[in-house]
Amino acid sequence: MSIQQLLPLLLLFPLIGAFINGTAGKKLPKIVAGSLATLMTFVSFLIALTIFLNLDQPVRSLLFTMIDIDSLHLDAALYADNLSMWMTLIITGVGSLIHLFSMGYMSHDKGYYKFFTYLNLFIFSMLILVLGSNYFMLFFGWEGVGICSYLLIGFHYDDEQKGLLNGLAARKAFIMNRIGDLGLLIGLFLMLLSFGTLEYEQVSRMVLVDKILPNGNMLFAITICLFIGATGKSAQIPLFTWLPDAMAGPTPVSALIHAATMVTAGIFLVVRSNYLFHYAPFTREIILYIGLATSIVAAFIALRQNDIKKVLAYSTVSQLGLIFVALGLEAYTTAIFHVTTHAFFKALLFLGSGSVIHAMSGEQDIRKMGGLKDKIRITHITFLIGTLAISGFPLFSGFYSKDEILGYAFGHSLTIYILLVISVTMTAIYMFRLYFVVFHGTFRDSKDVEHHVHESPLSMTLPLMVLAVLSVIGGVLNLPGIFLHGSGTHFLNNLLNKNVAGLDQIHNVHPDHTTTLILMGVAVAICLTTLFISSIVYKKKGSVPSEDAQLSAWETFSNKKMYWDELYDILFVKPIEWFSKVFYTIVDSFILSGIIEGVVRTVAFSGDIVRKWQTGKVNSYILWMVFGIIGFITYYLIKL
Amino acid sequence: MSTVELIATILGGLTVGSALMVVLSTHPVRSVLFLILTFFMISANYIMLNAQFIAIVNIIVYAGAIMVLFLFVLMLLNLSKDTEPKTSVLMKISAAIAGGVLATVLVAALKDAAFETIENADNTIGLVEQLGMLLFDKYVLPFEVSSILFISAMVGAVLLSKKEKQIID
Amino acid sequence: MEGTLLNSGVSLQFYIILATIIFCIGVLGVMIRRNAIIILMCVELMLNAVNLLMVAFSNYHGKGDGQIFVFFIMVVAAAEATVGLSILVLLYRNRKTVDIGLFNKLKD
Amino acid sequence: MDTALLVEKSILILILFALSLGIAAYQTYFERKVAAWMQDRIGPNNAGPFGLLQPLADGGKLFFKEDFVPANADKFLFMIAPGIAMTVSLLTSVVIPWGPDIVAFGRTISLQVTDINIGILFIMGITSIGVYGIMIGGWASNNKYSLYSAIRASSQMISYELAMGLSVITVVLMGGSLSLREIVEAQHGFNWNIWYQPVGFIVFFVCSVAECNRAPFDMAECESELITGYHTEYGAMKMGFFLFAEYVNLFIASTVISCLYLGGYNFPGMDYFEGNLLSVISILVLFTKIVLVIFTFMWIRWTLPRFRYDQLMGLGWKKLIPIALINMVITAVVIAFTRGWFN
């Protein structure tokens, strides 16, 4: 089968899974529903692998034409190049692992089949997002994942205690994403206006080959609109507050959607449109600073969070900020590299936290955990690997990807480098804090809970182990030049530069070997120092995060998420409420009601008068009718 | 004036006269009977116009079925001259004026309409064969649809006159 | 003579005027009678006036289509008469009258 | 206009008029005799030989009785109702083909007043109008029994006309024409419709009985319930008209049945005769058939008890109409096959 034929198949399997589970899932045994969904995703992964291995030139596969009018031609087509296939591999690969994990994690849930329907639907939408051949398909997938995300965040909407909050979190995510989506949509319209098409191939040809470019302002508008879309989906300042709240969803959802795949959609969008951003330096600047700010702010907030998932959520935001810094520096392949390693270790950490929560019978507060390292051994080891990877421990995957970003930042400006180092240091601090508090020390919850603590089943630990291995060795995908002088280096770099439009035109200067080594030394030193201090603070001294009341000023500031939500409340919600109230009292109840009631009264009054004519008698009606007819005919007779 | 014209004129006069009596009779049953007479007159006009089939169908359908129904209902409700509702004189006068003016105006409008003579006329169009070919060829869909109309009218009538379920209170 | 009908010296105009007058008589009947059944009859009268005109034009054009239309008008008239009369019977059962002047529940 | 034709038709019409009345008159005698025979009595036997002058005596009695109108009756309608009944029943005979053409006085004389191409529809139309005599008479009497009778008669007529029309359609399909003469001629020799359409014949026959208001379908009269129904208030010659109309109807109904189903004037072996001889034999054959059918009507009347009203309506709507419909569809399909319309 040719790649053109395989591409639709790739999309079809998750859709079939969603369809079967969505229609007949209620009647299927749980094991069948779960296995079906997992299998469908895995088959997709295998197909993606086949395509990936055989792909040489970009391939376009037309499904059908959506709109074909004079000025607008929109195809539903799929487009495979190394970028989209790489994303597809991450999505389906990590996706199938998380499906597998969910089979264990959700096994006691009554909405089991629904969950897998949503998951498969999400995979389908995400594949459309990355595999679509134009921005419209991307938008289609974009909205699709938005809906799936909404459904999955509020999955436990009927929970007795937290159901309402879950629903609110889902709505918050949905609405915040709408803001970004509006930006994206406007960007697409502007793009349609200036290029006349939304096809990637045509746009890239126009920009790169024909050098037809809209003027600077238009290009800035387009790129900034696309970036606004990206900030919504990828949780950047100012639209990031939905992501920590989205942790209300089941943990596999957090792992799949809010760590590994959906949040990278914004990054994918920017990488996909790299040639546009290349000609919009000002937008890149904005991306850089936004990413930097996001990274630092989120890392800071993560320092004093006590909910295991919230820590990871802010960590995700912080890491995404880091990736956006890379995007701002035009280090696209590095960004994708970090996306990949981040997908591995963040999925691992989330699934690990899921395993912990599973062991703790649903408890998420780290202050109640402690000393779990002997009780859930596999989870402990894999979680440790994840922690080391994200903290940049030498030779783990995160080390390489982070290092590359730091290297480019150093090449760009020292200030940015230092700020990034601060962010990275904070990352190491909160991750080690999390690790030590959860797994070391003494168990701090009731005996009853302690009695129940148990290792998760194989379906949950297997994905953990696979992801742990990937987190360790993920770095080889893009080994920097100083290691293995030869062909193996910069694998991902070469791969993406091969056939992804625009990327081959960008020549980032890798820092020279000495600089690289120095920077690595700094990073290793930071990581090791943090590890050492953390182990002393939390392991030797056995410190426990203090209660909210005892926090110092900066700690409270961090714990309260830097009051972002409150800030938004004051900035947006309150004024809107105030406006609404004003409009309600003045415009609605006074002016509008006045007009409407006036109209009603006038109609009623005149109706009262005219009603006298409505005798209700056919005779008089037809009499009037006859007079009317006579009038008409006479008029025409006279006119003739 | 030829014989045919004379006959047509007399027939026309009778038609108008009996139609007028339908309206002017104070007794509903007499109205019905005059209407039947009018239908016979109109059938005669059809025969004058070479439309024998329509003429006989007119008698079967209108005089033989519809008017029997009217008469049946009148008898069933036992309506007679005494129960006939009276119309106010003012209404009568204004109606008469309106009707008269309408007729005058319409006649005035149509009087001068010019028609050219059509040569290729065929005097067998009123025969059953011709009409049948037309009905089952060109107008077969309306024909079938009209059967549906009949069925629904029948169902409607049966439903309405069922005594068990009172629809209006 | 222009517009002469087939097989007779009668002009088309004659039938047009005849039909118009019958139609007007039907209208007049609807206006001055208050008995609902008579009003229905007057409607039939109007329909017949139209039928007469149809047949006259059919003859004049030498085409059968007009007569087919008469056919369909009869169908509609028959359906209308059955349903109309059953409604009237029902109304009579409830109001004990067929005076349309008294069927004015919708007015209030 | 051909004067000879006019004379010829006028003579034929007069003959038919007299014949109808005469036959109607002697049907009363016949009926009494049949009734008497079936009830093992003698019947009229005083007036003339075998009581043959009895109808004349009856006529004279009716003629000289006091002619009165009830006080609250609608006088005009009360007067014209018997006239309507009589006129309508006499009208039908004009389209009946009484026999093959006769050659006399150097002319070919058709034994049919007029051969209109829609003769069978004409008969249906006239029959459908026949009910007005009864309705108007019953209503104008201002007698509640008469009114009941009128209402019953009208609903009965309408109901049975449907089944009748449906069964006639099969005959029209067989003959391929609406003209009575063509229908009769299609049954040449012994090729009668009754052999092909037994079901249609039975339906048509039953409907004819109902249309003629004869027992067991004499809902409009039924002495025991409605005191002879629509002519309760009638007397003298107006009553006579009603009776005459009824018997003329019976005669015409028998004629129509003979023409439609029993081959009309056709008889087996008619090809051996020709000319006026054939015509005379044909006329005699037709009248033989008519008398036999009339006898069957009377036989049924004096054998079967009257239906109840709801049974009568049930029979009409729920049995005869479906049967006639099915019969019609089957006939149409078979004819379409045999004439190769599907090929």
mmCIF file with all atom_site columns, N, CA and C in Angstrom, chain A residues 318-355:
data_model
loop_
_atom_site.group_PDB
_atom_site.id
_atom_site.type_symbol
_atom_site.label_atom_id
_atom_site.label_alt_id
_atom_site.label_comp_id
_atom_site.label_asym_id
_atom_site.label_entity_id
_atom_site.label_seq_id
_atom_site.pdbx_PDB_ins_code
_atom_site.Cartn_x
_atom_site.Cartn_y
_atom_site.Cartn_z
_atom_site.occupancy
_atom_site.B_iso_or_equiv
_atom_site.pdbx_formal_charge
_atom_site.auth_seq_id
_atom_site.auth_comp_id
_atom_site.auth_asym_id
_atom_site.auth_atom_id
_atom_site.pdbx_PDB_model_num
ATOM 1   N N  . SER A 1 318 ? 5.817  25.496 32.694 1.00 0.00 ? 318 SER A N  1
ATOM 2   C CA . SER A 1 318 ? 7.172  26.017 32.704 1.00 0.00 ? 318 SER A CA 1
ATOM 3   C C  . SER A 1 318 ? 7.978  25.447 31.550 1.00 0.00 ? 318 SER A C  1
ATOM 4   N N  . GLN A 1 319 ? 7.866  24.143 31.347 1.00 0.00 ? 319 GLN A N  1
ATOM 5   C CA . GLN A 1 319 ? 8.605  23.500 30.262 1.00 0.00 ? 319 GLN A CA 1
ATOM 6   C C  . GLN A 1 319 ? 8.137  24.004 28.907 1.00 0.00 ? 319 GLN A C  1
ATOM 7   N N  . LEU A 1 320 ? 6.830  24.203 28.775 1.00 0.00 ? 320 LEU A N  1
ATOM 8   C CA . LEU A 1 320 ? 6.317  24.727 27.514 1.00 0.00 ? 320 LEU A CA 1
ATOM 9   C C  . LEU A 1 320 ? 6.877  26.116 27.264 1.00 0.00 ? 320 LEU A C  1
ATOM 10  N N  . GLY A 1 321 ? 6.972  26.885 28.352 1.00 0.00 ? 321 GLY A N  1
ATOM 11  C CA . GLY A 1 321 ? 7.576  28.209 28.223 1.00 0.00 ? 321 GLY A CA 1
ATOM 12  C C  . GLY A 1 321 ? 8.999  28.089 27.701 1.00 0.00 ? 321 GLY A C  1
ATOM 13  N N  . LEU A 1 322 ? 9.694  27.111 28.229 1.00 0.00 ? 322 LEU A N  1
ATOM 14  C CA . LEU A 1 322 ? 11.065 26.857 27.789 1.00 0.00 ? 322 LEU A CA 1
ATOM 15  C C  . LEU A 1 322 ? 11.108 26.563 26.295 1.00 0.00 ? 322 LEU A C  1
ATOM 16  N N  . ILE A 1 323 ? 10.150 25.740 25.853 1.00 0.00 ? 323 ILE A N  1
ATOM 17  C CA . ILE A 1 323 ? 10.105 25.388 24.437 1.00 0.00 ? 323 ILE A CA 1
ATOM 18  C C  . ILE A 1 323 ? 9.807  26.635 23.602 1.00 0.00 ? 323 ILE A C  1
ATOM 19  N N  . PHE A 1 324 ? 8.925  27.488 24.107 1.00 0.00 ? 324 PHE A N  1
ATOM 20  C CA . PHE A 1 324 ? 8.621  28.706 23.358 1.00 0.00 ? 324 PHE A CA 1
ATOM 21  C C  . PHE A 1 324 ? 9.833  29.632 23.280 1.00 0.00 ? 324 PHE A C  1
ATOM 22  N N  . VAL A 1 325 ? 10.660 29.590 24.326 1.00 0.00 ? 325 VAL A N  1
ATOM 23  C CA . VAL A 1 325 ? 11.910 30.334 24.239 1.00 0.00 ? 325 VAL A CA 1
ATOM 24  C C  . VAL A 1 325 ? 12.705 29.819 23.049 1.00 0.00 ? 325 VAL A C  1
ATOM 25  N N  . ALA A 1 326 ? 12.775 28.480 22.920 1.00 0.00 ? 326 ALA A N  1
ATOM 26  C CA . ALA A 1 326 ? 13.482 27.889 21.789 1.00 0.00 ? 326 ALA A CA 1
ATOM 27  C C  . ALA A 1 326 ? 12.875 28.342 20.477 1.00 0.00 ? 326 ALA A C  1
ATOM 28  N N  . LEU A 1 327 ? 11.531 28.387 20.436 1.00 0.00 ? 327 LEU A N  1
ATOM 29  C CA . LEU A 1 327 ? 10.867 28.832 19.207 1.00 0.00 ? 327 LEU A CA 1
ATOM 30  C C  . LEU A 1 327 ? 11.220 30.275 18.904 1.00 0.00 ? 327 LEU A C  1
ATOM 31  N N  . GLY A 1 328 ? 11.233 31.077 19.985 1.00 0.00 ? 328 GLY A N  1
ATOM 32  C CA . GLY A 1 328 ? 11.580 32.485 19.797 1.00 0.00 ? 328 GLY A CA 1
ATOM 33  C C  . GLY A 1 328 ? 12.989 32.646 19.281 1.00 0.00 ? 328 GLY A C  1
ATOM 34  N N  . LEU A 1 329 ? 13.848 31.679 19.589 1.00 0.00 ? 329 LEU A N  1
ATOM 35  C CA . LEU A 1 329 ? 15.224 31.732 19.122 1.00 0.00 ? 329 LEU A CA 1
ATOM 36  C C  . LEU A 1 329 ? 15.380 31.066 17.761 1.00 0.00 ? 329 LEU A C  1
ATOM 37  N N  . GLU A 1 330 ? 14.266 30.649 17.163 1.00 0.00 ? 330 GLU A N  1
ATOM 38  C CA . GLU A 1 330 ? 14.248 29.936 15.879 1.00 0.00 ? 330 GLU A CA 1
ATOM 39  C C  . GLU A 1 330 ? 14.928 28.584 15.958 1.00 0.00 ? 330 GLU A C  1
ATOM 40  N N  . ALA A 1 331 ? 15.053 28.040 17.182 1.00 0.00 ? 331 ALA A N  1
ATOM 41  C CA . ALA A 1 331 ? 15.660 26.715 17.305 1.00 0.00 ? 331 ALA A CA 1
ATOM 42  C C  . ALA A 1 331 ? 14.535 25.690 17.246 1.00 0.00 ? 331 ALA A C  1
ATOM 43  N N  . TYR A 1 332 ? 13.978 25.535 16.052 1.00 0.00 ? 332 TYR A N  1
ATOM 44  C CA . TYR A 1 332 ? 12.756 24.738 15.925 1.00 0.00 ? 332 TYR A CA 1
ATOM 45  C C  . TYR A 1 332 ? 12.995 23.271 16.218 1.00 0.00 ? 332 TYR A C  1
ATOM 46  N N  . THR A 1 333 ? 14.115 22.746 15.673 1.00 0.00 ? 333 THR A N  1
ATOM 47  C CA . THR A 1 333 ? 14.345 21.319 15.899 1.00 0.00 ? 333 THR A CA 1
ATOM 48  C C  . THR A 1 333 ? 14.607 21.055 17.367 1.00 0.00 ? 333 THR A C  1
ATOM 49  N N  . THR A 1 334 ? 15.274 21.979 18.004 1.00 0.00 ? 334 THR A N  1
ATOM 50  C CA . THR A 1 334 ? 15.495 21.831 19.441 1.00 0.00 ? 334 THR A CA 1
ATOM 51  C C  . THR A 1 334 ? 14.149 21.814 20.170 1.00 0.00 ? 334 THR A C  1
ATOM 52  N N  . ALA A 1 335 ? 13.284 22.683 19.742 1.00 0.00 ? 335 ALA A N  1
ATOM 53  C CA . ALA A 1 335 ? 11.958 22.718 20.360 1.00 0.00 ? 335 ALA A CA 1
ATOM 54  C C  . ALA A 1 335 ? 11.263 21.382 20.217 1.00 0.00 ? 335 ALA A C  1
ATOM 55  N N  . ILE A 1 336 ? 11.312 20.857 18.985 1.00 0.00 ? 336 ILE A N  1
ATOM 56  C CA . ILE A 1 336 ? 10.666 19.550 18.773 1.00 0.00 ? 336 ILE A CA 1
ATOM 57  C C  . ILE A 1 336 ? 11.378 18.476 19.600 1.00 0.00 ? 336 ILE A C  1
ATOM 58  N N  . PHE A 1 337 ? 12.678 18.588 19.690 1.00 0.00 ? 337 PHE A N  1
ATOM 59  C CA . PHE A 1 337 ? 13.440 17.648 20.509 1.00 0.00 ? 337 PHE A CA 1
ATOM 60  C C  . PHE A 1 337 ? 12.967 17.695 21.948 1.00 0.00 ? 337 PHE A C  1
ATOM 61  N N  . HIS A 1 338 ? 12.813 18.908 22.467 1.00 0.00 ? 338 HIS A N  1
ATOM 62  C CA . HIS A 1 338 ? 12.358 19.002 23.849 1.00 0.00 ? 338 HIS A CA 1
ATOM 63  C C  . HIS A 1 338 ? 10.907 18.561 23.992 1.00 0.00 ? 338 HIS A C  1
ATOM 64  N N  . VAL A 1 339 ? 10.121 18.844 22.962 1.00 0.00 ? 339 VAL A N  1
ATOM 65  C CA . VAL A 1 339 ? 8.738  18.345 22.981 1.00 0.00 ? 339 VAL A CA 1
ATOM 66  C C  . VAL A 1 339 ? 8.755  16.831 23.137 1.00 0.00 ? 339 VAL A C  1
ATOM 67  N N  . THR A 1 340 ? 9.648  16.194 22.381 1.00 0.00 ? 340 THR A N  1
ATOM 68  C CA . THR A 1 340 ? 9.701  14.740 22.403 1.00 0.00 ? 340 THR A CA 1
ATOM 69  C C  . THR A 1 340 ? 10.126 14.226 23.786 1.00 0.00 ? 340 THR A C  1
ATOM 70  N N  . THR A 1 341 ? 11.264 14.726 24.252 1.00 0.00 ? 341 THR A N  1
ATOM 71  C CA . THR A 1 341 ? 11.743 14.223 25.554 1.00 0.00 ? 341 THR A CA 1
ATOM 72  C C  . THR A 1 341 ? 10.747 14.593 26.648 1.00 0.00 ? 341 THR A C  1
ATOM 73  N N  . HIS A 1 342 ? 10.189 15.808 26.518 1.00 0.00 ? 342 HIS A N  1
ATOM 74  C CA . HIS A 1 342 ? 9.202  16.241 27.515 1.00 0.00 ? 342 HIS A CA 1
ATOM 75  C C  . HIS A 1 342 ? 7.995  15.322 27.509 1.00 0.00 ? 342 HIS A C  1
ATOM 76  N N  . ALA A 1 343 ? 7.580  14.921 26.298 1.00 0.00 ? 343 ALA A N  1
ATOM 77  C CA . ALA A 1 343 ? 6.456  13.987 26.210 1.00 0.00 ? 343 ALA A CA 1
ATOM 78  C C  . ALA A 1 343 ? 6.789  12.711 26.966 1.00 0.00 ? 343 ALA A C  1
ATOM 79  N N  . PHE A 1 344 ? 8.004  12.244 26.813 1.00 0.00 ? 344 PHE A N  1
ATOM 80  C CA . PHE A 1 344 ? 8.389  11.013 27.516 1.00 0.00 ? 344 PHE A CA 1
ATOM 81  C C  . PHE A 1 344 ? 8.365  11.212 29.014 1.00 0.00 ? 344 PHE A C  1
ATOM 82  N N  . PHE A 1 345 ? 9.165  12.170 29.486 1.00 0.00 ? 345 PHE A N  1
ATOM 83  C CA . PHE A 1 345 ? 9.301  12.206 30.962 1.00 0.00 ? 345 PHE A CA 1
ATOM 84  C C  . PHE A 1 345 ? 8.100  12.834 31.647 1.00 0.00 ? 345 PHE A C  1
ATOM 85  N N  . LYS A 1 346 ? 7.404  13.751 30.957 1.00 0.00 ? 346 LYS A N  1
ATOM 86  C CA . LYS A 1 346 ? 6.235  14.323 31.653 1.00 0.00 ? 346 LYS A CA 1
ATOM 87  C C  . LYS A 1 346 ? 5.095  13.324 31.687 1.00 0.00 ? 346 LYS A C  1
ATOM 88  N N  . ALA A 1 347 ? 4.947  12.569 30.578 1.00 0.00 ? 347 ALA A N  1
ATOM 89  C CA . ALA A 1 347 ? 3.936  11.499 30.615 1.00 0.00 ? 347 ALA A CA 1
ATOM 90  C C  . ALA A 1 347 ? 4.297  10.508 31.710 1.00 0.00 ? 347 ALA A C  1
ATOM 91  N N  . LEU A 1 348 ? 5.587  10.193 31.801 1.00 0.00 ? 348 LEU A N  1
ATOM 92  C CA . LEU A 1 348 ? 6.049  9.276  32.834 1.00 0.00 ? 348 LEU A CA 1
ATOM 93  C C  . LEU A 1 348 ? 5.714  9.811  34.222 1.00 0.00 ? 348 LEU A C  1
ATOM 94  N N  . LEU A 1 349 ? 6.021  11.106 34.428 1.00 0.00 ? 349 LEU A N  1
ATOM 95  C CA . LEU A 1 349 ? 5.770  11.684 35.755 1.00 0.00 ? 349 LEU A CA 1
ATOM 96  C C  . LEU A 1 349 ? 4.281  11.698 36.067 1.00 0.00 ? 349 LEU A C  1
ATOM 97  N N  . PHE A 1 350 ? 3.479  12.076 35.069 1.00 0.00 ? 350 PHE A N  1
ATOM 98  C CA . PHE A 1 350 ? 2.034  12.122 35.322 1.00 0.00 ? 350 PHE A CA 1
ATOM 99  C C  . PHE A 1 350 ? 1.483  10.737 35.604 1.00 0.00 ? 350 PHE A C  1
ATOM 100 N N  . LEU A 1 351 ? 1.925  9.775  34.786 1.00 0.00 ? 351 LEU A N  1
ATOM 101 C CA . LEU A 1 351 ? 1.447  8.417  35.014 1.00 0.00 ? 351 LEU A CA 1
ATOM 102 C C  . LEU A 1 351 ? 1.948  7.918  36.360 1.00 0.00 ? 351 LEU A C  1
ATOM 103 N N  . GLY A 1 352 ? 3.202  8.290  36.693 1.00 0.00 ? 352 GLY A N  1
ATOM 104 C CA . GLY A 1 352 ? 3.735  7.908  37.999 1.00 0.00 ? 352 GLY A CA 1
ATOM 105 C C  . GLY A 1 352 ? 2.894  8.512  39.110 1.00 0.00 ? 352 GLY A C  1
ATOM 106 N N  . SER A 1 353 ? 2.567  9.784  38.950 1.00 0.00 ? 353 SER A N  1
ATOM 107 C CA . SER A 1 353 ? 1.719  10.414 39.972 1.00 0.00 ? 353 SER A CA 1
ATOM 108 C C  . SER A 1 353 ? 0.368  9.729  40.016 1.00 0.00 ? 353 SER A C  1
ATOM 109 N N  . GLY A 1 354 ? -0.117 9.332  38.805 1.00 0.00 ? 354 GLY A N  1
ATOM 110 C CA . GLY A 1 354 ? -1.380 8.596  38.774 1.00 0.00 ? 354 GLY A CA 1
ATOM 111 C C  . GLY A 1 354 ? -1.262 7.316  39.565 1.00 0.00 ? 354 GLY A C  1
ATOM 112 N N  . SER A 1 355 ? -0.143 6.637  39.389 1.00 0.00 ? 355 SER A N  1
ATOM 113 C CA . SER A 1 355 ? 0.072  5.393  40.120 1.00 0.00 ? 355 SER A CA 1
ATOM 114 C C  . SER A 1 355 ? 0.110  5.655  41.623 1.00 0.00 ? 355 SER A C  1
#
